[in-house]
Amino acid sequence: MGEKKKPDRTAVPDAEIVQLVLGGEIDAFDELVRRTRRPAYRLARRITRNHEDADDVVQDSYVKGYRALARLDPSRAFGPWFLTIVARSALSQIRQRARRATVPLDEAGADGTTLAERIPDAPMDTAAMQRLMDAEEALAKLSDEQRAVLALRVDGDLPYGEIASALEIPVGTVMSRLARAREALLEEVEKLRAERLRRSP
Amino acid sequence: MKDDSLHPPSEDLFAFRDGELSPEKRAIIEAHVMGCSVCRSFIDQVSSLEAELRQSPDRAPAGYLDSLQEKVRARIAVAASEAAGVGAPAVGAPEGRERRRAAVGLRERRRDDAGSRRDRGRVKEAPVLPWAAVLSTASAAAAVLVVVAILIKQGPYQRMIMPKASKAVSPSAGGGAKQEGGETGERGAPAGTAGNEARASGAPGKKVAAGALAPGKDAGVAAREKSAAQAEGSAADQGALKPNVAPTEQSLTREESPEIRAELKQQPQASAAPRAPAIEPQALAPGYAAVLSRFGLPPLWDGASVSPEALANAEPELRSLYVSGGAGNDSARVRLYLAEAVRLRYAPGDSTLYDEIQRHYRRAIDLAGPDAETARVAEERLRTLER
């Protein structure tokens, strides 16, 4: 059985790839996965807060996305649409298991690494790292709903309409939930910083 | 923090920042923000926090995204093959765990027939194809014939021959026979219809899995294909299973491959002890084998031979093995071990641990693919948990 060379689709627009897949070229879906796997995992991880759930969510989401591909409005981009599926699956996952014990961010995570170890290779001064850790810790303190809406905006970079679709709530609710989430995030960060200042000599 | 009631609501400020306001409203908010340092500062602080979150490192374990791509590829291939029966990609098709369905399609049906309802709330399995039922029935009938022949030859009272009889059937039925034989032996079940169906159905499942490797894959898969071809039974069997081969093409991931290899290797010695581990030690992922060896654990969790202490001690390493992707081919077994490890701490009423255990079992079943024994044990344990 000869190895069939895969066509290079890296320059093909999403919409064309979607059409290829709908036309029966299943392999083309691979390219959509390659383009979206990182943000999808990131979003799922942000919402579920652990690798195993995020892995389950992302895998299931791709299958759901594939099955629902025919319903994708051709005028919509695949990526944001797919992220709404990921968000919905992730929320469903965390609702299923209610509130699960979470791993403090300054200790080893489920993947055995600390946040500090996961900091990108780019040089980062201590203050910047501290700010990042504060932001992460504050985010972790938000409710699941607030974290999800913020993740969709921050990690998914989705417009309000897409977020509303992902969370199955009206756009007005997205606006208010996002505002409350941002306020809460800021408040938590300020508390963390104040606490650190109080502890420092 | 902005708290002056003279300022616009936060919703409007953020919507302005996000470019989500209508032109009229945007003009109003913009006019305010331009002249209000409090609101500007508020928006800036939040923007800065979000920028930090965007910079946050990717937490995917090393190599995870590539392994994800492979897993998804396999699952999409299965979903596609299923959709092909109803028009691909199906609009409104059920969204379920296709990989599990196809890789162990016939075994799944057996479980459904037996009334297993482990996936409460999940979409039901795809309808059973008529040819599969015919195949199962034919295989079951063949098994019965062989049993009868042996009974006639060796006397009517040798009931204990039944498990062996099932193995006698297995070579013509494919690679799953060994494990299924073991299963029967463990349960001490007579070779009734269900048992025969299980053997008959499990076996073609294996054959399908092996046949599904045909299209160009990586070198490991090619080798597997070759050995599968060598180990395969009669050409007639292959022909009979063709219709099942295409739909499950690519349904195997690396997670399943060693089990298949091990079983194919073991086929000639199909009469091995029923409780013998289905996987030879050399077929285990190195990381998994190392953890097993360090803590004296068997390849597959077994309540009788795994001490709680060893399991508790091994849990962190098993967990880290899994999340790092090091479990590779043995992910299902690692998930089963993790379920049991968490179960050590579980007390009825603890919904958090309950969910975690349940998730591990379900994932073990999903990932087991043709590793029928792991799937069976996980299912059994899941049932006891749910009880």
Coordinates of C-alpha atoms in Angstrom, one line a residue:
Chain A
M1 CA 0.0 0.0 0.0
G2 CA 1.8 3.1 -1.2
E3 CA 1.9 6.1 1.1
K4 CA -0.4 8.7 -0.4
K5 CA 1.0 12.2 -0.2
K6 CA -1.3 14.6 1.5
P7 CA -2.1 17.8 -0.4
D8 CA -0.7 20.9 1.2
R9 CA -3.7 22.9 2.3
T10 CA -2.0 25.3 4.6
A11 CA -2.8 28.3 2.3
V12 CA -6.4 27.2 1.6
P13 CA -9.0 29.4 3.3
D14 CA -11.1 27.8 6.0
A15 CA -14.3 28.2 4.0
E16 CA -12.8 26.2 1.1
I17 CA -11.6 23.5 3.4
V18 CA -15.1 23.2 4.9
Q19 CA -16.4 22.8 1.4
L20 CA -13.9 20.1 0.7
V21 CA -14.8 18.2 3.9
L22 CA -18.5 18.5 3.1
G23 CA -17.7 17.2 -0.4
G24 CA -16.3 14.1 1.1
E25 CA -12.6 14.9 1.5
I26 CA -12.4 13.9 5.1
D27 CA -8.6 14.4 5.3
A28 CA -9.1 18.1 4.8
F29 CA -10.6 18.3 8.2
D30 CA -7.1 17.6 9.5
E31 CA -6.1 21.1 8.4
L32 CA -9.0 22.7 10.3
V33 CA -7.8 20.8 13.4
R34 CA -4.3 21.9 12.9
R35 CA -5.4 25.6 12.7
T36 CA -7.6 25.5 15.7
R37 CA -6.2 23.0 18.1
R38 CA -4.1 25.4 20.1
P39 CA -6.8 28.0 20.8
A40 CA -9.3 25.2 21.3
Y41 CA -7.2 23.5 23.9
R42 CA -6.4 26.8 25.6
L43 CA -10.0 27.7 25.8
A44 CA -11.0 24.3 27.1
R45 CA -8.2 24.3 29.6
R46 CA -9.1 27.8 30.8
I47 CA -12.7 26.8 31.4
T48 CA -12.2 23.3 32.8
R49 CA -9.0 24.1 34.6
N50 CA -7.3 20.8 34.1
H51 CA -5.7 19.0 31.3
E52 CA -7.7 15.8 31.3
D53 CA -11.0 17.5 31.0
A54 CA -9.7 19.8 28.4
D55 CA -8.4 16.9 26.4
D56 CA -11.8 15.2 26.6
V57 CA -13.6 18.4 25.7
V58 CA -11.5 19.2 22.7
Q59 CA -11.6 15.7 21.2
D60 CA -15.4 15.6 21.6
S61 CA -15.8 19.1 20.2
Y62 CA -14.0 18.2 17.0
V63 CA -16.3 15.3 16.5
K64 CA -19.3 17.5 17.2
G65 CA -17.9 20.1 14.9
Y66 CA -17.4 17.7 12.1
R67 CA -20.9 16.4 12.5
A68 CA -22.4 19.8 12.6
L69 CA -20.2 21.2 9.8
A70 CA -23.1 21.2 7.3
R71 CA -24.9 23.6 9.6
L72 CA -22.1 26.1 9.6
D73 CA -23.2 29.3 7.8
P74 CA -20.8 29.7 4.9
S75 CA -20.4 33.3 5.8
R76 CA -19.0 32.4 9.2
A77 CA -15.4 31.5 9.9
F78 CA -14.8 28.0 11.1
G79 CA -12.5 29.0 14.0
P80 CA -14.8 31.2 16.0
W81 CA -17.7 28.9 15.3
F82 CA -15.7 25.9 16.5
L83 CA -14.6 27.7 19.6
T84 CA -18.3 28.1 20.6
I85 CA -18.6 24.4 20.4
V86 CA -15.6 24.0 22.6
A87 CA -16.9 26.5 25.1
R88 CA -20.3 24.8 25.3
S89 CA -18.7 21.4 25.7
A90 CA -16.4 22.6 28.4
L91 CA -19.2 24.3 30.3
S92 CA -21.2 21.1 30.1
Q93 CA -18.2 19.2 31.4
I94 CA -17.7 21.3 34.4
R95 CA -21.4 21.4 35.2
Q96 CA -21.5 17.7 35.1
R97 CA -18.8 17.4 37.7
A98 CA -20.0 20.4 39.6
R99 CA -17.2 22.2 41.4
R100 CA -14.2 20.0 41.5
A101 CA -11.1 20.6 43.6
T102 CA -8.7 22.7 41.7
V103 CA -5.0 22.9 41.8
P104 CA -3.5 26.0 43.1
L105 CA -1.7 27.8 40.4
D106 CA 1.6 28.2 42.3
E107 CA 1.8 24.5 42.9
A108 CA 2.4 21.7 40.4
G109 CA -0.5 21.4 38.0
A110 CA -2.1 18.2 36.8
D111 CA 0.6 18.1 34.1
G112 CA 3.3 18.2 36.8
T113 CA 4.5 21.6 35.9
T114 CA 4.2 24.8 37.8
L115 CA 3.0 28.0 36.2
A116 CA 6.5 29.4 36.5
E117 CA 7.8 26.5 34.5
R118 CA 5.3 27.0 31.8
I119 CA 6.2 30.6 31.3
P120 CA 7.2 31.0 27.7
D121 CA 10.9 31.1 26.8
A122 CA 10.7 34.8 26.1
P123 CA 12.5 36.6 28.9
M124 CA 10.1 37.8 31.6
D125 CA 11.1 39.8 34.6
T126 CA 10.0 38.8 38.1
A127 CA 7.4 41.6 38.2
A128 CA 5.9 40.6 34.9
M129 CA 5.7 37.0 36.1
Q130 CA 4.1 38.1 39.3
R131 CA 1.5 40.0 37.4
L132 CA 0.8 37.1 35.2
M133 CA 0.4 34.8 38.2
D134 CA -1.9 37.3 39.9
A135 CA -4.0 37.5 36.8
E136 CA -4.3 33.7 36.6
E137 CA -5.0 33.3 40.2
A138 CA -7.7 36.0 40.1
L139 CA -9.2 34.3 37.1
A140 CA -9.3 31.0 38.9
K141 CA -11.4 32.6 41.6
L142 CA -14.2 33.7 39.3
S143 CA -17.3 31.6 39.0
D144 CA -17.5 29.1 36.1
E145 CA -19.8 31.3 34.2
Q146 CA -17.7 34.4 34.6
R147 CA -14.5 32.5 33.7
A148 CA -16.1 31.0 30.6
V149 CA -17.4 34.3 29.3
L150 CA -14.0 35.9 29.9
A151 CA -12.1 33.0 28.3
L152 CA -14.3 33.3 25.2
R153 CA -13.5 37.0 25.0
V154 CA -9.8 36.9 26.0
D155 CA -8.7 33.5 24.6
G156 CA -11.2 33.0 21.9
D157 CA -11.3 36.7 20.9
L158 CA -14.9 36.2 20.0
P159 CA -17.4 39.0 19.4
Y160 CA -20.4 39.2 21.7
G161 CA -22.7 37.6 19.3
E162 CA -20.6 34.5 19.1
I163 CA -20.2 34.4 22.8
A164 CA -23.9 34.6 23.2
S165 CA -24.3 31.7 20.8
A166 CA -21.7 29.6 22.6
L167 CA -23.3 30.2 26.0
E168 CA -26.8 30.2 24.7
I169 CA -27.6 33.5 26.4
P170 CA -28.8 36.8 25.0
V171 CA -26.2 39.4 23.9
G172 CA -27.3 41.7 26.7
T173 CA -26.5 39.0 29.3
V174 CA -23.1 38.5 27.7
M175 CA -22.4 42.2 28.1
S176 CA -23.4 42.3 31.8
R177 CA -21.7 39.0 32.6
L178 CA -18.6 40.0 30.9
A179 CA -18.6 43.3 32.8
R180 CA -19.2 41.6 36.1
A181 CA -16.4 39.1 35.3
R182 CA -14.0 41.9 34.4
E183 CA -14.8 43.9 37.5
A184 CA -14.4 40.8 39.7
L185 CA -11.1 40.0 38.0
L186 CA -9.8 43.4 38.7
E187 CA -11.0 43.3 42.3
E188 CA -9.4 39.9 42.9
V189 CA -6.1 41.1 41.5
E190 CA -6.2 44.2 43.6
K191 CA -6.9 42.0 46.7
L192 CA -4.0 39.8 45.8
R193 CA -1.6 42.7 45.4
A194 CA -2.8 44.3 48.6
E195 CA -2.3 41.1 50.4
R196 CA 1.2 40.7 49.1
L197 CA 2.1 44.2 50.1
R198 CA 0.7 43.7 53.6
R199 CA 2.9 40.5 54.0
S200 CA 6.0 42.0 52.6
P201 CA 8.3 43.6 55.2
Chain B
M1 CA -12.3 50.8 40.9
K2 CA -14.8 53.0 39.2
D3 CA -17.9 53.7 41.3
D4 CA -19.1 57.1 40.4
S5 CA -22.7 57.0 39.2
L6 CA -21.9 59.8 36.8
H7 CA -19.9 57.4 34.7
P8 CA -21.4 55.2 32.1
P9 CA -22.1 51.6 33.2
S10 CA -19.2 49.2 32.9
E11 CA -21.1 47.2 30.3
D12 CA -21.0 50.2 28.0
L13 CA -17.4 51.0 28.7
F14 CA -16.3 47.5 27.9
A15 CA -18.5 47.2 24.9
F16 CA -16.9 50.5 23.7
R17 CA -13.5 49.0 24.2
D18 CA -14.5 45.8 22.4
G19 CA -16.0 47.7 19.5
E20 CA -19.5 46.3 20.2
L21 CA -21.5 49.5 20.4
S22 CA -23.7 51.0 17.8
P23 CA -22.3 54.1 16.1
E24 CA -24.6 56.5 18.1
K25 CA -23.8 55.0 21.4
R26 CA -20.1 54.7 20.6
A27 CA -20.0 58.4 20.0
I28 CA -21.6 59.2 23.4
I29 CA -19.3 56.8 25.3
E30 CA -16.2 57.9 23.4
A31 CA -17.0 61.6 24.3
H32 CA -17.2 60.6 27.9
V33 CA -14.1 58.5 28.0
M34 CA -12.0 61.1 26.2
G35 CA -12.7 63.5 29.0
C36 CA -12.7 61.1 32.0
S37 CA -9.5 59.8 33.4
V38 CA -11.3 57.5 35.8
C39 CA -13.0 55.6 33.1
R40 CA -9.9 55.5 30.9
S41 CA -7.9 54.2 33.8
F42 CA -10.5 51.6 34.5
I43 CA -10.5 50.4 30.9
D44 CA -6.7 50.4 30.8
Q45 CA -6.4 48.3 34.0
V46 CA -8.8 45.6 32.7
S47 CA -7.1 45.7 29.3
S48 CA -3.8 45.2 30.8
L49 CA -5.0 42.3 32.9
E50 CA -6.4 40.7 29.8
A51 CA -3.2 41.2 27.9
E52 CA -1.4 39.4 30.7
L53 CA -3.9 36.5 30.5
R54 CA -3.3 36.3 26.7
Q55 CA 0.4 36.0 27.3
S56 CA -0.2 33.2 29.7
P57 CA 1.8 30.1 28.7
D58 CA 0.3 27.3 26.8
R59 CA -0.3 24.6 29.4
A60 CA -0.5 21.7 26.9
P61 CA 2.0 19.0 27.9
A62 CA 4.8 18.5 25.5
G63 CA 3.7 16.7 22.4
Y64 CA 0.1 16.9 23.4
L65 CA -1.1 18.9 20.4
D66 CA 0.3 16.5 17.9
S67 CA -1.1 13.5 19.8
L68 CA -4.5 15.4 19.9
Q69 CA -4.3 15.8 16.1
E70 CA -3.8 12.0 15.7
K71 CA -6.6 11.1 18.1
V72 CA -9.0 13.6 16.4
R73 CA -8.0 12.3 13.0
A74 CA -9.0 8.8 14.0
R75 CA -12.2 9.8 15.5
I76 CA -13.2 11.9 12.5
A77 CA -12.5 9.0 10.2
V78 CA -14.8 6.9 12.3
A79 CA -17.5 9.6 12.4
A80 CA -17.1 10.0 8.6
S81 CA -17.6 6.3 8.0
E82 CA -20.7 6.3 10.2
A83 CA -22.1 9.4 8.5
A84 CA -21.5 7.7 5.2
G85 CA -24.3 5.4 6.0
V86 CA -26.7 8.4 6.5
G87 CA -25.1 11.1 4.3
A88 CA -21.9 12.7 5.3
P89 CA -21.3 14.8 7.4
A90 CA -24.7 14.3 8.7
V91 CA -26.8 17.3 9.7
G92 CA -28.2 16.6 13.1
A93 CA -26.5 13.3 13.4
P94 CA -26.1 12.1 16.9
E95 CA -23.0 13.4 18.6
G96 CA -21.3 10.7 20.6
R97 CA -18.1 8.8 21.0
E98 CA -17.6 7.6 17.6
R99 CA -14.2 6.2 18.0
R100 CA -15.4 3.9 20.7
R101 CA -18.4 2.9 18.6
A102 CA -16.4 1.9 15.6
A103 CA -13.3 0.5 17.1
V104 CA -15.3 -1.8 19.2
G105 CA -18.5 -1.6 17.2
L106 CA -19.6 -5.1 17.6
R107 CA -18.5 -5.4 21.2
E108 CA -20.6 -2.3 21.8
R109 CA -23.6 -3.8 20.4
R110 CA -23.1 -6.8 22.6
R111 CA -23.0 -4.5 25.6
D112 CA -26.1 -2.7 24.5
D113 CA -27.9 -6.0 24.0
A114 CA -26.9 -7.0 27.5
G115 CA -28.6 -3.9 28.8
S116 CA -25.5 -2.0 29.7
R117 CA -26.3 1.7 30.1
R118 CA -23.1 3.2 31.3
D119 CA -23.5 6.3 29.1
R120 CA -26.5 7.6 30.8
G121 CA -27.5 10.8 29.1
R122 CA -25.4 10.2 26.1
V123 CA -26.7 9.7 22.6
K124 CA -27.5 6.1 21.9
E125 CA -25.4 4.0 19.7
A126 CA -25.9 3.9 16.0
P127 CA -28.5 1.3 14.8
V128 CA -27.2 -2.2 14.5
L129 CA -26.5 -3.2 11.0
P130 CA -28.4 -6.3 9.9
W131 CA -25.3 -7.9 8.4
A132 CA -23.5 -7.7 11.7
A133 CA -26.4 -9.5 13.3
V134 CA -26.2 -12.2 10.7
L135 CA -22.5 -12.5 11.1
S136 CA -22.8 -12.8 14.8
T137 CA -25.5 -15.4 14.6
A138 CA -23.5 -17.3 12.0
S139 CA -20.5 -17.3 14.2
A140 CA -22.5 -18.2 17.2
A141 CA -24.0 -21.1 15.3
A142 CA -20.5 -22.2 14.2
A143 CA -19.4 -22.1 17.8
V144 CA -22.3 -24.2 18.9
L145 CA -21.5 -26.7 16.1
V146 CA -17.9 -27.0 17.3
V147 CA -19.0 -27.4 20.9
V148 CA -21.5 -30.1 19.9
A149 CA -18.8 -31.9 17.8
I150 CA -16.4 -31.9 20.8
L151 CA -19.1 -33.1 23.1
I152 CA -20.0 -35.9 20.8
K153 CA -16.4 -36.8 20.5
Q154 CA -15.4 -36.6 24.1
G155 CA -18.6 -37.5 25.9
P156 CA -21.7 -35.6 27.0
Y157 CA -20.5 -34.8 30.6
Q158 CA -17.4 -32.8 29.8
R159 CA -19.1 -29.4 30.4
M160 CA -15.8 -27.9 31.3
I161 CA -14.8 -28.0 27.7
M162 CA -16.9 -25.0 26.9
P163 CA -14.2 -22.3 27.3
K164 CA -11.8 -24.4 25.2
A165 CA -14.5 -24.8 22.7
S166 CA -14.9 -21.1 22.4
K167 CA -11.2 -20.8 21.8
A168 CA -11.5 -23.5 19.1
V169 CA -13.8 -21.2 17.4
S170 CA -11.6 -18.2 17.8
P171 CA -8.9 -18.7 15.1
S172 CA -11.5 -18.5 12.4
A173 CA -13.1 -15.6 14.1
G174 CA -10.1 -13.4 14.7
G175 CA -7.8 -11.8 17.2
G176 CA -10.2 -11.0 20.0
A177 CA -10.7 -14.7 20.9
K178 CA -8.1 -14.9 23.5
Q179 CA -9.3 -12.1 25.6
E180 CA -12.9 -13.1 25.2
G181 CA -12.0 -16.7 26.1
G182 CA -10.4 -15.3 29.3
E183 CA -13.4 -13.3 30.0
T184 CA -15.6 -16.4 29.8
G185 CA -13.2 -18.3 32.0
E186 CA -13.3 -15.5 34.6
R187 CA -17.0 -15.3 34.7
G188 CA -17.4 -19.0 34.6
A189 CA -20.2 -18.4 32.2
P190 CA -21.6 -21.3 30.2
A191 CA -21.2 -20.9 26.5
G192 CA -24.7 -19.6 26.1
T193 CA -26.0 -17.5 23.3
A194 CA -24.7 -14.3 24.8
G195 CA -21.3 -15.7 25.4
N196 CA -21.1 -17.0 21.9
E197 CA -22.2 -13.7 20.5
A198 CA -19.7 -12.0 22.5
R199 CA -16.9 -14.2 21.2
A200 CA -18.2 -14.0 17.7
S201 CA -18.7 -10.3 17.8
G202 CA -15.5 -9.5 19.6
A203 CA -13.5 -11.4 17.1
P204 CA -14.7 -9.6 13.9
G205 CA -14.2 -6.4 15.8
K206 CA -10.5 -7.3 16.0
K207 CA -10.4 -8.3 12.4
V208 CA -12.0 -5.0 11.4
A209 CA -9.4 -3.2 13.5
A210 CA -6.6 -5.0 11.8
G211 CA -8.1 -4.6 8.4
A212 CA -8.7 -1.0 9.0
L213 CA -5.0 -0.4 8.9
A214 CA -4.8 -0.8 5.2
P215 CA -4.5 2.8 4.1
G216 CA -1.1 4.6 4.2
K217 CA -0.2 5.2 7.8
D218 CA 3.0 5.5 9.8
A219 CA 5.6 2.8 9.9
G220 CA 4.2 1.3 13.0
V221 CA 0.8 1.0 11.5
A222 CA 2.2 -0.5 8.3
A223 CA 4.1 -3.1 10.4
R224 CA 0.9 -3.8 12.2
E225 CA -0.9 -4.2 8.9
K226 CA 1.6 -6.6 7.7
S227 CA 1.5 -8.7 10.8
A228 CA -2.2 -8.5 10.8
A229 CA -2.3 -9.8 7.3
Q230 CA 0.0 -12.7 8.2
A231 CA -2.0 -13.5 11.3
E232 CA -5.4 -13.1 9.6
G233 CA -7.6 -16.1 9.2
S234 CA -9.1 -17.3 6.0
A235 CA -9.5 -15.1 3.0
A236 CA -13.1 -15.9 3.1
D237 CA -13.4 -14.4 6.5
Q238 CA -11.7 -11.3 5.2
G239 CA -14.0 -11.0 2.4
A240 CA -17.0 -11.5 4.6
L241 CA -15.8 -8.7 6.8
K242 CA -15.0 -6.2 4.0
P243 CA -18.1 -4.2 4.5
N244 CA -17.1 -3.6 8.0
V245 CA -13.5 -2.7 7.2
A246 CA -14.1 0.4 5.3
P247 CA -16.3 2.2 7.8
T248 CA -13.7 1.8 10.6
E249 CA -10.7 2.7 8.5
Q250 CA -8.3 4.8 10.5
S251 CA -10.3 4.0 13.6
L252 CA -7.2 2.9 15.4
T253 CA -5.0 5.2 17.2
R254 CA -1.6 4.5 18.6
E255 CA -3.3 3.8 21.8
E256 CA -4.7 0.6 20.4
S257 CA -1.8 -0.7 18.4
P258 CA 0.2 -2.7 21.0
E259 CA -2.9 -4.6 22.1
I260 CA -3.5 -5.7 18.5
R261 CA 0.2 -6.6 18.0
A262 CA 0.2 -8.5 21.2
E263 CA -3.0 -10.4 20.4
L264 CA -1.8 -11.2 16.9
K265 CA 1.4 -12.6 18.4
Q266 CA -0.6 -14.5 20.9
Q267 CA -3.0 -16.1 18.4
P268 CA -1.0 -19.2 17.8
Q269 CA -1.0 -19.9 21.6
A270 CA -4.7 -19.0 22.0
S271 CA -5.1 -21.7 24.6
A272 CA -3.1 -19.7 27.2
A273 CA -4.5 -19.4 30.7
P274 CA -7.7 -17.4 30.6
R275 CA -6.5 -14.9 33.3
A276 CA -3.2 -14.3 31.7
P277 CA -2.7 -10.6 30.9
A278 CA -3.9 -9.8 27.5
I279 CA -0.7 -7.8 26.8
E280 CA 2.8 -9.1 26.8
P281 CA 5.1 -7.0 28.9
Q282 CA 7.1 -6.0 25.9
A283 CA 4.0 -4.5 24.2
L284 CA 3.5 -2.0 27.0
A285 CA 4.5 1.6 26.6
P286 CA 7.9 2.0 28.3
G287 CA 6.7 4.7 30.7
Y288 CA 3.8 2.5 31.7
A289 CA 5.9 -0.6 32.1
A290 CA 8.3 1.3 34.3
V291 CA 5.6 2.5 36.6
L292 CA 4.2 -1.0 36.8
S293 CA 7.5 -2.5 37.6
R294 CA 8.4 0.2 40.2
F295 CA 5.2 -0.4 42.2
G296 CA 4.7 -4.1 41.4
L297 CA 1.5 -3.7 39.5
P298 CA 0.1 -6.0 36.9
P299 CA -0.5 -4.7 33.3
L300 CA -4.2 -4.5 33.9
W301 CA -5.7 -3.5 37.2
D302 CA -7.0 -6.5 39.1
G303 CA -8.6 -6.1 42.5
A304 CA -7.2 -9.3 43.8
S305 CA -3.6 -8.6 43.1
V306 CA -3.2 -4.8 43.4
S307 CA -2.7 -3.7 47.0
P308 CA -4.3 -0.3 48.0
E309 CA -0.9 0.8 49.2
A310 CA 0.8 0.1 45.9
L311 CA -2.0 1.8 44.0
A312 CA -2.0 4.9 46.2
N313 CA 1.8 5.1 45.9
A314 CA 1.6 4.7 42.1
E315 CA -1.2 7.2 41.6
P316 CA 0.9 10.4 41.2
E317 CA 3.2 8.7 38.7
L318 CA 0.3 7.2 36.8
R319 CA -1.4 10.5 36.7
S320 CA 1.7 12.3 35.5
L321 CA 2.3 9.6 32.9
Y322 CA -1.2 10.1 31.5
V323 CA -1.2 13.8 31.3
S324 CA 2.3 13.9 29.8
G325 CA 1.0 11.6 27.0
G326 CA 3.6 9.0 28.2
A327 CA 0.8 6.4 28.6
G328 CA 0.4 6.4 24.9
N329 CA -0.8 3.0 23.9
D330 CA -1.8 2.1 27.5
S331 CA -3.9 5.2 28.2
A332 CA -7.0 3.1 28.8
R333 CA -5.2 1.0 31.4
V334 CA -3.8 4.0 33.1
R335 CA -7.2 5.6 33.2
L336 CA -8.6 2.4 34.8
Y337 CA -5.8 2.5 37.4
L338 CA -6.5 6.1 38.1
A339 CA -10.2 5.4 38.6
E340 CA -9.3 2.7 41.1
A341 CA -6.8 5.0 42.8
V342 CA -9.3 7.7 43.2
R343 CA -11.8 5.2 44.4
L344 CA -9.6 4.4 47.3
R345 CA -10.4 7.8 48.7
Y346 CA -14.0 7.8 47.7
A347 CA -16.8 7.7 50.3
P348 CA -20.4 7.5 49.2
G349 CA -21.9 11.0 48.8
D350 CA -18.7 12.6 47.6
S351 CA -20.0 13.8 44.3
T352 CA -16.7 15.3 43.2
L353 CA -14.7 12.1 43.5
Y354 CA -17.6 10.1 42.1
D355 CA -17.6 12.2 39.0
E356 CA -13.9 11.8 38.6
I357 CA -14.0 8.1 39.0
Q358 CA -16.8 7.8 36.6
R359 CA -15.0 9.9 34.1
H360 CA -11.9 7.8 34.4
Y361 CA -13.8 4.6 33.8
R362 CA -15.7 6.1 30.8
R363 CA -12.5 7.3 29.3
A364 CA -10.9 3.9 29.9
I365 CA -13.8 2.3 28.0
D366 CA -13.4 4.9 25.2
L367 CA -9.7 4.5 24.9
A368 CA -9.7 0.7 25.2
G369 CA -10.6 0.2 21.5
P370 CA -10.0 -3.5 20.8
D371 CA -8.6 -4.1 24.2
A372 CA -11.8 -5.9 25.2
E373 CA -10.5 -6.9 28.6
T374 CA -9.7 -3.4 29.8
A375 CA -13.0 -2.2 28.5
R376 CA -14.8 -5.1 30.2
V377 CA -13.1 -4.5 33.6
A378 CA -13.8 -0.8 33.4
E379 CA -17.4 -1.4 32.5
E380 CA -17.8 -3.8 35.4
R381 CA -16.2 -1.5 37.8
L382 CA -18.3 1.4 36.6
R383 CA -21.4 -0.6 37.1
T384 CA -20.4 -1.4 40.7
L385 CA -19.7 2.3 41.3
E386 CA -23.0 3.3 39.9
R387 CA -24.8 0.7 42.0

